[in-house]
Amino acid sequence: EEFSLLLRNTNLEKGFIVAERIRRAIESMEVTHGGRRIPCTVSVGVAEYRSDMSPDELIGAADERLYQAKRRGRNRTESALFD
């Protein structure tokens, strides 16, 4: 599944920090089913809204980073910070 989190007044660096906190929290969760531990991870794409972007472009930029995280091995947070 995919979901979006919109953070007002948050630049790319702060957005990355929030996304990474969420990723780590999910990774450290203890989920069990039928007595077996089920590992949970999440791949995250972070994008920053610019005044020249449409909402669809913002979503597209975040989606692009999400798929980059998946290509690079999953359970990662990706953004333009490290380009």
JSON list of C-alpha atoms in Angstrom, two decimals:
[
{"chain": "A", "resi": 1, "resn": "GLU", "atom": "CA", "xyz": [0.00, 0.00, 0.00]},
{"chain": "A", "resi": 2, "resn": "GLU", "atom": "CA", "xyz": [1.00, 3.61, -0.46]},
{"chain": "A", "resi": 3, "resn": "PHE", "atom": "CA", "xyz": [0.11, 6.68, 1.54]},
{"chain": "A", "resi": 4, "resn": "SER", "atom": "CA", "xyz": [1.20, 10.31, 1.68]},
{"chain": "A", "resi": 5, "resn": "LEU", "atom": "CA", "xyz": [2.09, 12.53, 4.56]},
{"chain": "A", "resi": 6, "resn": "LEU", "atom": "CA", "xyz": [2.02, 16.28, 3.95]},
{"chain": "A", "resi": 7, "resn": "LEU", "atom": "CA", "xyz": [4.05, 18.41, 6.34]},
{"chain": "A", "resi": 8, "resn": "ARG", "atom": "CA", "xyz": [3.35, 22.14, 6.28]},
{"chain": "A", "resi": 9, "resn": "ASN", "atom": "CA", "xyz": [6.24, 24.59, 6.67]},
{"chain": "A", "resi": 10, "resn": "THR", "atom": "CA", "xyz": [8.78, 21.77, 6.44]},
{"chain": "A", "resi": 11, "resn": "ASN", "atom": "CA", "xyz": [11.80, 21.88, 4.16]},
{"chain": "A", "resi": 12, "resn": "LEU", "atom": "CA", "xyz": [13.34, 18.86, 2.45]},
{"chain": "A", "resi": 13, "resn": "GLU", "atom": "CA", "xyz": [15.87, 18.20, 5.20]},
{"chain": "A", "resi": 14, "resn": "LYS", "atom": "CA", "xyz": [13.27, 18.24, 7.99]},
{"chain": "A", "resi": 15, "resn": "GLY", "atom": "CA", "xyz": [10.93, 16.13, 5.86]},
{"chain": "A", "resi": 16, "resn": "PHE", "atom": "CA", "xyz": [13.70, 13.59, 5.41]},
{"chain": "A", "resi": 17, "resn": "ILE", "atom": "CA", "xyz": [14.26, 13.46, 9.18]},
{"chain": "A", "resi": 18, "resn": "VAL", "atom": "CA", "xyz": [10.54, 12.85, 9.84]},
{"chain": "A", "resi": 19, "resn": "ALA", "atom": "CA", "xyz": [10.38, 10.17, 7.13]},
{"chain": "A", "resi": 20, "resn": "GLU", "atom": "CA", "xyz": [13.45, 8.43, 8.50]},
{"chain": "A", "resi": 21, "resn": "ARG", "atom": "CA", "xyz": [11.98, 8.44, 12.03]},
{"chain": "A", "resi": 22, "resn": "ILE", "atom": "CA", "xyz": [8.83, 6.82, 10.68]},
{"chain": "A", "resi": 23, "resn": "ARG", "atom": "CA", "xyz": [10.84, 4.25, 8.72]},
{"chain": "A", "resi": 24, "resn": "ARG", "atom": "CA", "xyz": [12.90, 3.31, 11.78]},
{"chain": "A", "resi": 25, "resn": "ALA", "atom": "CA", "xyz": [9.83, 3.10, 14.01]},
{"chain": "A", "resi": 26, "resn": "ILE", "atom": "CA", "xyz": [8.15, 0.69, 11.60]},
{"chain": "A", "resi": 27, "resn": "GLU", "atom": "CA", "xyz": [11.31, -1.37, 11.24]},
{"chain": "A", "resi": 28, "resn": "SER", "atom": "CA", "xyz": [11.59, -1.76, 15.04]},
{"chain": "A", "resi": 29, "resn": "MET", "atom": "CA", "xyz": [7.96, -2.83, 15.50]},
{"chain": "A", "resi": 30, "resn": "GLU", "atom": "CA", "xyz": [7.37, -6.26, 16.99]},
{"chain": "A", "resi": 31, "resn": "VAL", "atom": "CA", "xyz": [4.66, -7.78, 14.82]},
{"chain": "A", "resi": 32, "resn": "THR", "atom": "CA", "xyz": [3.70, -11.39, 15.37]},
{"chain": "A", "resi": 33, "resn": "HIS", "atom": "CA", "xyz": [1.14, -13.65, 13.77]},
{"chain": "A", "resi": 34, "resn": "GLY", "atom": "CA", "xyz": [0.58, -17.24, 14.72]},
{"chain": "A", "resi": 35, "resn": "GLY", "atom": "CA", "xyz": [3.55, -17.06, 17.07]},
{"chain": "A", "resi": 36, "resn": "ARG", "atom": "CA", "xyz": [5.94, -15.98, 14.32]},
{"chain": "A", "resi": 37, "resn": "ARG", "atom": "CA", "xyz": [7.65, -12.60, 14.07]},
{"chain": "A", "resi": 38, "resn": "ILE", "atom": "CA", "xyz": [6.83, -10.78, 10.84]},
{"chain": "A", "resi": 39, "resn": "PRO", "atom": "CA", "xyz": [9.43, -8.23, 9.76]},
{"chain": "A", "resi": 40, "resn": "CYS", "atom": "CA", "xyz": [7.93, -4.89, 8.73]},
{"chain": "A", "resi": 41, "resn": "THR", "atom": "CA", "xyz": [9.72, -2.32, 6.63]},
{"chain": "A", "resi": 42, "resn": "VAL", "atom": "CA", "xyz": [8.79, 0.71, 4.58]},
{"chain": "A", "resi": 43, "resn": "SER", "atom": "CA", "xyz": [10.34, 2.50, 1.62]},
{"chain": "A", "resi": 44, "resn": "VAL", "atom": "CA", "xyz": [9.89, 6.27, 1.62]},
{"chain": "A", "resi": 45, "resn": "GLY", "atom": "CA", "xyz": [10.17, 8.96, -1.04]},
{"chain": "A", "resi": 46, "resn": "VAL", "atom": "CA", "xyz": [10.49, 12.57, 0.14]},
{"chain": "A", "resi": 47, "resn": "ALA", "atom": "CA", "xyz": [9.83, 15.62, -2.02]},
{"chain": "A", "resi": 48, "resn": "GLU", "atom": "CA", "xyz": [9.55, 19.33, -1.30]},
{"chain": "A", "resi": 49, "resn": "TYR", "atom": "CA", "xyz": [6.84, 21.53, -2.75]},
{"chain": "A", "resi": 50, "resn": "ARG", "atom": "CA", "xyz": [7.98, 24.47, -4.86]},
{"chain": "A", "resi": 51, "resn": "SER", "atom": "CA", "xyz": [5.75, 27.32, -5.95]},
{"chain": "A", "resi": 52, "resn": "ASP", "atom": "CA", "xyz": [6.19, 26.31, -9.61]},
{"chain": "A", "resi": 53, "resn": "MET", "atom": "CA", "xyz": [4.81, 22.79, -8.96]},
{"chain": "A", "resi": 54, "resn": "SER", "atom": "CA", "xyz": [1.31, 21.49, -9.30]},
{"chain": "A", "resi": 55, "resn": "PRO", "atom": "CA", "xyz": [0.00, 19.06, -6.67]},
{"chain": "A", "resi": 56, "resn": "ASP", "atom": "CA", "xyz": [0.36, 16.26, -9.22]},
{"chain": "A", "resi": 57, "resn": "GLU", "atom": "CA", "xyz": [4.01, 17.19, -9.78]},
{"chain": "A", "resi": 58, "resn": "LEU", "atom": "CA", "xyz": [4.69, 17.09, -6.04]},
{"chain": "A", "resi": 59, "resn": "ILE", "atom": "CA", "xyz": [3.14, 13.64, -5.79]},
{"chain": "A", "resi": 60, "resn": "GLY", "atom": "CA", "xyz": [5.09, 12.54, -8.86]},
{"chain": "A", "resi": 61, "resn": "ALA", "atom": "CA", "xyz": [8.38, 13.74, -7.35]},
{"chain": "A", "resi": 62, "resn": "ALA", "atom": "CA", "xyz": [7.73, 11.86, -4.10]},
{"chain": "A", "resi": 63, "resn": "ASP", "atom": "CA", "xyz": [6.64, 8.76, -6.06]},
{"chain": "A", "resi": 64, "resn": "GLU", "atom": "CA", "xyz": [9.83, 8.88, -8.12]},
{"chain": "A", "resi": 65, "resn": "ARG", "atom": "CA", "xyz": [11.89, 8.86, -4.90]},
{"chain": "A", "resi": 66, "resn": "LEU", "atom": "CA", "xyz": [9.77, 6.04, -3.49]},
{"chain": "A", "resi": 67, "resn": "TYR", "atom": "CA", "xyz": [10.57, 3.83, -6.47]},
{"chain": "A", "resi": 68, "resn": "GLN", "atom": "CA", "xyz": [14.22, 4.83, -6.23]},
{"chain": "A", "resi": 69, "resn": "ALA", "atom": "CA", "xyz": [14.20, 3.58, -2.63]},
{"chain": "A", "resi": 70, "resn": "LYS", "atom": "CA", "xyz": [12.68, 0.30, -3.77]},
{"chain": "A", "resi": 71, "resn": "ARG", "atom": "CA", "xyz": [15.25, -0.12, -6.56]},
{"chain": "A", "resi": 72, "resn": "ARG", "atom": "CA", "xyz": [18.09, 0.55, -4.12]},
{"chain": "A", "resi": 73, "resn": "GLY", "atom": "CA", "xyz": [17.09, -2.27, -1.82]},
{"chain": "A", "resi": 74, "resn": "ARG", "atom": "CA", "xyz": [13.90, -1.25, 0.02]},
{"chain": "A", "resi": 75, "resn": "ASN", "atom": "CA", "xyz": [13.56, -0.17, 3.65]},
{"chain": "A", "resi": 76, "resn": "ARG", "atom": "CA", "xyz": [15.14, 3.18, 2.74]},
{"chain": "A", "resi": 77, "resn": "THR", "atom": "CA", "xyz": [14.31, 6.87, 2.67]},
{"chain": "A", "resi": 78, "resn": "GLU", "atom": "CA", "xyz": [15.22, 8.71, -0.53]},
{"chain": "A", "resi": 79, "resn": "SER", "atom": "CA", "xyz": [15.14, 12.41, -1.37]},
{"chain": "A", "resi": 80, "resn": "ALA", "atom": "CA", "xyz": [16.97, 14.93, -3.53]},
{"chain": "A", "resi": 81, "resn": "LEU", "atom": "CA", "xyz": [19.12, 15.87, -0.52]},
{"chain": "A", "resi": 82, "resn": "PHE", "atom": "CA", "xyz": [21.84, 13.47, -1.56]},
{"chain": "A", "resi": 83, "resn": "ASP", "atom": "CA", "xyz": [21.92, 13.94, -5.33]}
]
